[in-house]
Structures are given as structure tokens and as C-alpha cells.
mmCIF file of C-alpha atoms in Angstrom:
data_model
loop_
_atom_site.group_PDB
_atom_site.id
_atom_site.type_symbol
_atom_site.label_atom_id
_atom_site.label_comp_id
_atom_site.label_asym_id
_atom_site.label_seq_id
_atom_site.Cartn_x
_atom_site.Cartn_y
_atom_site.Cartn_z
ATOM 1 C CA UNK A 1 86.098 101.136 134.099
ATOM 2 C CA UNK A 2 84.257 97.940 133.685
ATOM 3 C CA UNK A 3 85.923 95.609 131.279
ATOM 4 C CA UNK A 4 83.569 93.344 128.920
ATOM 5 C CA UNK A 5 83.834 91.205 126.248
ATOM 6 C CA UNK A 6 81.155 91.426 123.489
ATOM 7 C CA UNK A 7 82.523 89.564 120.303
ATOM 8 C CA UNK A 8 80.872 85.972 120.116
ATOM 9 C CA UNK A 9 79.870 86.213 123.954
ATOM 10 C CA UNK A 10 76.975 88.640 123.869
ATOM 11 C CA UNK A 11 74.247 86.583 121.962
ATOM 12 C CA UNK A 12 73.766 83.086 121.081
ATOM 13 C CA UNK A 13 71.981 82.477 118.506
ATOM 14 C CA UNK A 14 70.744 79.080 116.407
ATOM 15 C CA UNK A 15 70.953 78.742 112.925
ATOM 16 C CA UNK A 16 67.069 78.979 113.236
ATOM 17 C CA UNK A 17 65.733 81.087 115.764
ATOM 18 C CA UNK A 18 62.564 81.846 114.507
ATOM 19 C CA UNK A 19 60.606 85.045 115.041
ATOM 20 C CA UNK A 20 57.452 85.800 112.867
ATOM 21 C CA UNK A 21 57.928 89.420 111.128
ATOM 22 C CA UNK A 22 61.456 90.345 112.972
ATOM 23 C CA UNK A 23 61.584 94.108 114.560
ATOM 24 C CA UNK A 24 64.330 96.264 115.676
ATOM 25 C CA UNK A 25 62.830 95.553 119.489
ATOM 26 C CA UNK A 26 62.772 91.531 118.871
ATOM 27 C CA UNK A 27 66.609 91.471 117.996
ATOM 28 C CA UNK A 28 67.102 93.748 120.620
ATOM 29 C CA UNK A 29 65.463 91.191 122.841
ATOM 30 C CA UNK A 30 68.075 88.764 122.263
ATOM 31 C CA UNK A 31 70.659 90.603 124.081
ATOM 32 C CA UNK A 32 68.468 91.200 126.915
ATOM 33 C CA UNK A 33 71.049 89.249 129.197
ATOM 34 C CA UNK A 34 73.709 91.968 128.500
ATOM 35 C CA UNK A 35 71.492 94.935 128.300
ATOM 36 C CA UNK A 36 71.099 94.170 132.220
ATOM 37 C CA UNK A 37 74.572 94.758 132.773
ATOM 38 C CA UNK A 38 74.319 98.455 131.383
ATOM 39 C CA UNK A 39 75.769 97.175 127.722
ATOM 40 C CA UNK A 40 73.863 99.435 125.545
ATOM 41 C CA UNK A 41 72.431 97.726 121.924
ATOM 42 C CA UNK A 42 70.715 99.590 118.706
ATOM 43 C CA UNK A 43 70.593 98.315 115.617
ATOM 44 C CA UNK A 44 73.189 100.336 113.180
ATOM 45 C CA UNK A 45 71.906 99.401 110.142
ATOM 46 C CA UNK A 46 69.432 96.572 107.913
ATOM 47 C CA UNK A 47 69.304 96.350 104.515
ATOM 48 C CA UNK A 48 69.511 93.558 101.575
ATOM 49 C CA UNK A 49 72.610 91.185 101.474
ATOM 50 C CA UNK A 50 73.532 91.846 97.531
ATOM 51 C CA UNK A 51 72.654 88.874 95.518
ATOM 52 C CA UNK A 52 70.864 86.706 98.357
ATOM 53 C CA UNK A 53 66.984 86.865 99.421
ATOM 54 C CA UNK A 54 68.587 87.424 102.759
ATOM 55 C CA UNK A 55 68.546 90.638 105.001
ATOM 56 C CA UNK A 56 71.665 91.213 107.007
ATOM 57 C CA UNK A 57 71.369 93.532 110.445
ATOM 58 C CA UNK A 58 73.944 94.864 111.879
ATOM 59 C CA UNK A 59 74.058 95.272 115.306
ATOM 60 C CA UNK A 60 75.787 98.151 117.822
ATOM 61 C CA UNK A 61 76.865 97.064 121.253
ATOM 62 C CA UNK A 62 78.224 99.585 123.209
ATOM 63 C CA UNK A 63 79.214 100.831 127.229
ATOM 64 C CA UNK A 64 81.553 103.800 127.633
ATOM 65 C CA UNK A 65 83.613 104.321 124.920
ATOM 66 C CA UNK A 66 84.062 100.855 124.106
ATOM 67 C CA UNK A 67 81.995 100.245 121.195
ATOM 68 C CA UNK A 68 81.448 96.690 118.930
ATOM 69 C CA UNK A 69 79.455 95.533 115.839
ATOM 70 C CA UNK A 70 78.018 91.914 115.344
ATOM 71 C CA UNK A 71 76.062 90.810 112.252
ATOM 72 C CA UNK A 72 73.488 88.363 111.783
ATOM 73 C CA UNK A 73 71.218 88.036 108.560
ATOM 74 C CA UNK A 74 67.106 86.936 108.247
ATOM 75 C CA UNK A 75 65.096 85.552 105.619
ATOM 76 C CA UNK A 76 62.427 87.894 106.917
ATOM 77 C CA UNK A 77 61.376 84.670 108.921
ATOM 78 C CA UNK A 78 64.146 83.494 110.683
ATOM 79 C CA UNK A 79 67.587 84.968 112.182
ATOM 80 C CA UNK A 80 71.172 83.315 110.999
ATOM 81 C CA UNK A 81 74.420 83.499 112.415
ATOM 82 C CA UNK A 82 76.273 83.665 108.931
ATOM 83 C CA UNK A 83 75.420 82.875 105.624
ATOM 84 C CA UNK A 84 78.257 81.115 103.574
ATOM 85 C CA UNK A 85 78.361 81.524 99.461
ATOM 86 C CA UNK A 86 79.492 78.233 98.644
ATOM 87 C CA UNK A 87 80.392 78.769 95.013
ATOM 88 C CA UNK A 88 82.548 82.021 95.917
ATOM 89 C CA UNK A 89 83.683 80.440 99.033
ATOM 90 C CA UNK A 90 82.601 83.129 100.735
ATOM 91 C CA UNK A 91 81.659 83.795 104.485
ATOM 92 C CA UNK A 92 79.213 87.154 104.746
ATOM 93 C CA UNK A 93 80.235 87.171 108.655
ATOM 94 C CA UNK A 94 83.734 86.397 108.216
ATOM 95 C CA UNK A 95 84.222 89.343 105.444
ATOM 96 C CA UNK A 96 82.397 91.629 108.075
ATOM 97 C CA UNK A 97 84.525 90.917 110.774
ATOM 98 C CA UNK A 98 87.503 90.822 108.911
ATOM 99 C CA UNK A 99 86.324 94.585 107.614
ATOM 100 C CA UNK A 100 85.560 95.637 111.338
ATOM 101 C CA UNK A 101 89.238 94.620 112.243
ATOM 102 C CA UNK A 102 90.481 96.242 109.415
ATOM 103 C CA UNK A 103 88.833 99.756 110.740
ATOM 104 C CA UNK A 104 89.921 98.679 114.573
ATOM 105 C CA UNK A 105 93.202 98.993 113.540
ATOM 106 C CA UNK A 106 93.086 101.737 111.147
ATOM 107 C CA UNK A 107 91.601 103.961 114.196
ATOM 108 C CA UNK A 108 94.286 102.221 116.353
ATOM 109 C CA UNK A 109 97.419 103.278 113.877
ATOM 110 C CA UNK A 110 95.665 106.853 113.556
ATOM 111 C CA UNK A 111 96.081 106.849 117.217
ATOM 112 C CA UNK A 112 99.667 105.917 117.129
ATOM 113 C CA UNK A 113 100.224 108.117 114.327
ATOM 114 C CA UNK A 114 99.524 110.896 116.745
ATOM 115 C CA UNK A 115 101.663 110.331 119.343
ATOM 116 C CA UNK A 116 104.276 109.695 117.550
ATOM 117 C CA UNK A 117 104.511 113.040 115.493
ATOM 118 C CA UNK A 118 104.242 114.521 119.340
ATOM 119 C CA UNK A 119 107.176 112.562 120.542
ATOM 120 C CA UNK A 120 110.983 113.561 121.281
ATOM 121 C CA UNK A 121 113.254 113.112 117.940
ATOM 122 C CA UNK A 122 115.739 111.869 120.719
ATOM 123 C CA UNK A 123 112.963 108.998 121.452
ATOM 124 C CA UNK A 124 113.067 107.800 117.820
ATOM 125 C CA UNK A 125 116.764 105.824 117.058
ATOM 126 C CA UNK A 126 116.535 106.406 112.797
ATOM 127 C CA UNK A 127 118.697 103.815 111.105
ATOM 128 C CA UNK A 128 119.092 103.797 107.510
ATOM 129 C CA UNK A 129 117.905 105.832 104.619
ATOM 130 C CA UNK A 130 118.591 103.984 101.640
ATOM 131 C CA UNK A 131 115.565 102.226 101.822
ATOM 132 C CA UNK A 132 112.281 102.249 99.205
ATOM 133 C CA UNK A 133 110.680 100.682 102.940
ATOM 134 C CA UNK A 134 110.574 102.162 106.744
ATOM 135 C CA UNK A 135 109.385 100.368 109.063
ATOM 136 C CA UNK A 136 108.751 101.315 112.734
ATOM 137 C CA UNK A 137 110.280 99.061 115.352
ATOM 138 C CA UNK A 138 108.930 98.751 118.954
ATOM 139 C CA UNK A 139 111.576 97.155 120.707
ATOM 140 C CA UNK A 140 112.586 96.437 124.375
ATOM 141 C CA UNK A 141 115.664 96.046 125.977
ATOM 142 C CA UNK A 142 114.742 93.250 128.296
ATOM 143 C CA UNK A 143 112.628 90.876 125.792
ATOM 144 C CA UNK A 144 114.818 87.877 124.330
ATOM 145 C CA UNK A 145 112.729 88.133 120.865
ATOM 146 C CA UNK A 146 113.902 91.647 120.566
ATOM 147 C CA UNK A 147 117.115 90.908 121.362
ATOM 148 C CA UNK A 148 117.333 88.794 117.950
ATOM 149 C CA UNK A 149 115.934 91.313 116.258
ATOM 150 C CA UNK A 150 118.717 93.593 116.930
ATOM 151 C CA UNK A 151 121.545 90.970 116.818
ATOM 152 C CA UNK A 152 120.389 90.581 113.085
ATOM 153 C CA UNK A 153 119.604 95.117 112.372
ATOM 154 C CA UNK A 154 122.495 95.344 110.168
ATOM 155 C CA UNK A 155 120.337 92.603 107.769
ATOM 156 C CA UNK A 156 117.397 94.070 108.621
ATOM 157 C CA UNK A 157 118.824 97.351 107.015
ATOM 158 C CA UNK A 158 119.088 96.320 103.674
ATOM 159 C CA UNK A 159 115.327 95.903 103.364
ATOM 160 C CA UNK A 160 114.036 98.428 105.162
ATOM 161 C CA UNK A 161 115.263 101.620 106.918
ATOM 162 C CA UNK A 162 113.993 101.380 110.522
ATOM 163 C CA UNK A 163 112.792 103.873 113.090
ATOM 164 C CA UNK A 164 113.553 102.375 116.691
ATOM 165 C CA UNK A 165 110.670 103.320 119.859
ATOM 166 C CA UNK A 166 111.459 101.898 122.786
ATOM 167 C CA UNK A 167 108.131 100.330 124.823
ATOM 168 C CA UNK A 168 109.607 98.054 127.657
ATOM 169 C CA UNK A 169 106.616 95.606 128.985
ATOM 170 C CA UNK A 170 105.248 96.355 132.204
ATOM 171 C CA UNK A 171 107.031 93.176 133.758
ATOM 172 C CA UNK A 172 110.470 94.367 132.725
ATOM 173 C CA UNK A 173 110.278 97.151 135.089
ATOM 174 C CA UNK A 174 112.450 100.322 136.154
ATOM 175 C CA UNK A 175 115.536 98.609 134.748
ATOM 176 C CA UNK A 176 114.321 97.505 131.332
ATOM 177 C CA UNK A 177 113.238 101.823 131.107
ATOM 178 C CA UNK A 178 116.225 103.152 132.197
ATOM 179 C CA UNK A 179 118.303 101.340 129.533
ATOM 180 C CA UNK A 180 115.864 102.552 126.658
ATOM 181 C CA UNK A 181 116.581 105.851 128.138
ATOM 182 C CA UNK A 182 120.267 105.322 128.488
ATOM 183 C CA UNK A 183 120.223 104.320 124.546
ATOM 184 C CA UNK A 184 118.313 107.445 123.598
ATOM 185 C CA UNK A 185 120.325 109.676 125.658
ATOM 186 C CA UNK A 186 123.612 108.080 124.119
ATOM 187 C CA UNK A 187 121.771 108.013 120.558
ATOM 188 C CA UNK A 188 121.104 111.899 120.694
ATOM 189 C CA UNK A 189 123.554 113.501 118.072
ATOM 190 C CA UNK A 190 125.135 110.744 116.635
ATOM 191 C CA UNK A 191 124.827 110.206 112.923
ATOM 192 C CA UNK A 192 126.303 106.845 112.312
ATOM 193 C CA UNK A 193 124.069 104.021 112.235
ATOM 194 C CA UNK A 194 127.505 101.599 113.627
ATOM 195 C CA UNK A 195 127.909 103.821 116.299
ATOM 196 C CA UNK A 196 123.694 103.883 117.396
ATOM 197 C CA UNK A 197 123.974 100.285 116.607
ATOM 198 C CA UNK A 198 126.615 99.618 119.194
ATOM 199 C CA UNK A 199 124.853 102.091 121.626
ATOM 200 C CA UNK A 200 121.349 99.626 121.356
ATOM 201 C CA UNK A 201 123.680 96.411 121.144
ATOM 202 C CA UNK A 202 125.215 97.445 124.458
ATOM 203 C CA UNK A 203 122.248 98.095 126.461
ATOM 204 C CA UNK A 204 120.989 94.724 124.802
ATOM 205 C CA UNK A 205 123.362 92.739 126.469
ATOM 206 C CA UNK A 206 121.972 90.868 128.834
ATOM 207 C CA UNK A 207 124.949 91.309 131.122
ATOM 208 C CA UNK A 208 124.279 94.781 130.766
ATOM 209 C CA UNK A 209 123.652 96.765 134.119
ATOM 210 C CA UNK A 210 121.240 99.811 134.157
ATOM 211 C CA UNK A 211 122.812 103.376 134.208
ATOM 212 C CA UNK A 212 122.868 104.698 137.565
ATOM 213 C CA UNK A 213 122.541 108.549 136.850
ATOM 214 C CA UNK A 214 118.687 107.562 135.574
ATOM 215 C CA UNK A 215 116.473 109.294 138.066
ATOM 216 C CA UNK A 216 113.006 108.009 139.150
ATOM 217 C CA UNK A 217 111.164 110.803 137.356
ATOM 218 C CA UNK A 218 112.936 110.204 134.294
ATOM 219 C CA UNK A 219 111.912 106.677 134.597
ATOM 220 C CA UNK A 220 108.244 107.747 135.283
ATOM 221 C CA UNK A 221 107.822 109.927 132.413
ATOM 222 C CA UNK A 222 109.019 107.412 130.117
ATOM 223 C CA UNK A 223 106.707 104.654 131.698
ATOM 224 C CA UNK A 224 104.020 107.323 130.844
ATOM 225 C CA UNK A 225 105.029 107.473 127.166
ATOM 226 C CA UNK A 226 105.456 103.405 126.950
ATOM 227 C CA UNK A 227 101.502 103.368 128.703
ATOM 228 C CA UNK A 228 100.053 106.298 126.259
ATOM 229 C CA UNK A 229 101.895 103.301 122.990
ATOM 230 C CA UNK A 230 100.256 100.845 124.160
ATOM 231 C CA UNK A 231 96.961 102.226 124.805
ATOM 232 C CA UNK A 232 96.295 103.327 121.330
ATOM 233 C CA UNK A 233 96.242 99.433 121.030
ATOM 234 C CA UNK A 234 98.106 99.230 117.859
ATOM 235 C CA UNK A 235 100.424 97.214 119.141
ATOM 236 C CA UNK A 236 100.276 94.684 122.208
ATOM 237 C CA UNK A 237 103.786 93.771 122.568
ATOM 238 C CA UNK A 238 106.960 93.496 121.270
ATOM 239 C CA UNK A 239 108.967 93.288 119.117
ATOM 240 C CA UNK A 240 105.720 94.829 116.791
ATOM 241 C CA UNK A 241 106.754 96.112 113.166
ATOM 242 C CA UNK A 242 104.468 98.472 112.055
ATOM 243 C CA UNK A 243 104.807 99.813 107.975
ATOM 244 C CA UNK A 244 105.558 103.698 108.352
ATOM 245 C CA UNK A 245 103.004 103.712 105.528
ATOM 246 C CA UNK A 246 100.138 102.544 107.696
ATOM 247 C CA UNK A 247 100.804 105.568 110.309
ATOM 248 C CA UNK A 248 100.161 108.151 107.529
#
């Protein structure tokens, strides 16, 4: 699939580009550079920016199932990139794209959400259970950031009980896999949070060698799972801490 970036790329425009009685078609217009590459553009919605004399228009962009919104407000004379309350110190395009990325990732964590609840218990390390907090814990047994993270779990614990996924980056490869499926393998059973603790810590090492009895289509299905995680694009690498609050 084509990939395209729409966000501040699409349309320039100035803080005065003046059109006399602005139409759907005439904003359209402006993307007319993008529209020729197949990106598809409708206005979503128009209507009166509360306590201004201004309009604001929000625009669709769309191609495939990628979809984006941009915003721009008029005067009923003129088009404008933003329009800035200066007593509230408030940004009208700033609060909308700070609302769209609030919905982005509140589709993204539904996403998530989902294939977690479909996953193997075994694929989830639990630790804790005393905690008002649960956080989930994308981890990898290859990444030196995540490797902090679990020297310092026992802390960790006293704040927030933790549920453990394993999503080795692509550039880690087969090895980096086969140790997260070593540790969940190992995990499987064991109710101690020491003894799962030592099981992660040991795989963590970075002396630590790969389990040999791993086979290839073990490794594939789990690079499958790791692919379908990241895809839902809630998070876009690790370590990523994710409130178990947000997935509900």
C-alpha cells in the first residue's frame, strides 16, 4: 500500500488566502496537488467557532483506510491556518489536533485491547497484585532500556502491579524471540513473582545465549503476534507502559 503523509504536508496555506464567498469546491481546490495522487478530500464538517466571528472547516483527507483531519477557520472572506485566543492562551488548531490524537490513540488502545484479551495467558508474565495500579509492560529481551527496566521490577512493584508482553523489535531478530519465548515457556505455572523474576532476569542477561530447543515455527508465530502489537500502533517501541485502565 502506498504510504503518505498528510498532517502539515497536504496544503499550504497563508494567513490570508483570500477567496470571495468560500465554497466546499474552493477549499477543496487547495488540495488539488494531492487529490492528483488519488488522496481523496471532503469537507467533514463547517460551522461557527464559539465565541469568535470566525467559521472553522474541518477538513477529511483520506486513501485506503488511512484517514486524517486538518482544520482551518474563515472570516467568511478569507481562510486561516489557526486562530489563537490570546486572553485564554488558547490555540483553536492546537486543541483540535491535540483532540484528534487523543481519538488516534483511543482507536489504537481499543485495538490493542483486542488482541490482548485473544492472547495466550502463558504470553502475559503477571507480577504483583497488591497494587491500586497495573500497568502493561512491552518489553524486549534484547533492548538495553528494557533491560533497566527489569533490573529495577522489584521497585517498580510497589507502585504498580505489572503485566509483562514480550514485542522484540524487528532488528533484534530470531534470537531476541526465542528468549521471550523461552521466558514464557519457563513462566507457565509458576506463581512466585522471585522465581518469574529470575526467569526474565536470566534471559535478560546479555551473556545470555538463546534456547536451542526453540523451533523456527515457534519463532514465526511469535514474530506474527509481535507484528499484529505493533500494528494496532499503540505502541512504537519499547519499553512502552501502557495504564491497564486505558485498554478497557
Amino acid at each position: 500500500m502506498k504510504k503518505f503523509i498528510l498532517l502539515g504536508a497536504a496544503v499550504t496555506l497563508s494567513a490570508s488566502a483570500a477567496l470571495a464567498a468560500i465554497s466546499d469546491a474552493e477549499i477543496i481546490e487547495l488540495y488539488q496537488g494531492i487529490t492528483a495522487e488519488g488522496v481523496n478530500v471532503k469537507i467533514a464538517e463547517r460551522g461557527k467557532l464559539a465565541g469568535t466571528n470566525f467559521e472553522q472547516i474541518i477538513v477529511e483527507l483520506s486513501m485506503g483506510d488511512q484517514k486524517q483531519k486538518q482544520i482551518m477557520f474563515s472570516d467568511g472572506k478569507y481562510l486561516f491556518p489557526d486562530v489563537i485566543d490570546t486572553k485564554a492562551r488558547v490555540s483553536h488548531r492546537a486543541k483540535f489536533e491535540e483532540e484528534q490524537e487523543k481519538a488516534r490513540l483511543a482507536s489504537n488502545y481499543h485495538k490493542l485491547a483486542t488482541i490482548i484479551k485473544s492472547m495466550d495467558k502463558n504470553k502475559i508474565i503477571s507480577l504483583g497484585g497488591n497494587a491500586n495500579k497495573t500497568l502493561y509492560v512491552f518489553t524486549d529481551p534484547h533492548c538495553p532500556y528494557c533491560r533497566q527496566e527489569i533490573a529495577h521490577v522489584e521497585t517498580q512493584l510497589k507502585a504498580a502491579n505489572i503485566k509483562m508482553i514480550f514485542a522484540p523489535i524487528p532488528s533484534h531478530g530470531d534470537e531476541a524471540l526465542a528468549k521471550a519465548i523461552a521466558i514464557q515457556k519457563e513462566c507457565a505455572g509458576v506463581k512466585s513473582d522471585a522465581a518469574k523474576i529470575a526467569i526474565i532476569k536470566k534471559y535478560f542477561d546479555p551473556k545470555a545465549k538463546a534456547p536451542k530447543d526453540v523451533t523456527k515455527e515457534q519463532i514465526e508465530e511469535e514474530r506474527k503476534a509481535v507484528n499484529g502489537i505493533f500494528a494496532t500502533g499503540a505502541i512504537n517501541g519499547v519499553p512502552a507502559f501502557i495504564d491497564a485502565a486505558d485498554l478497557k
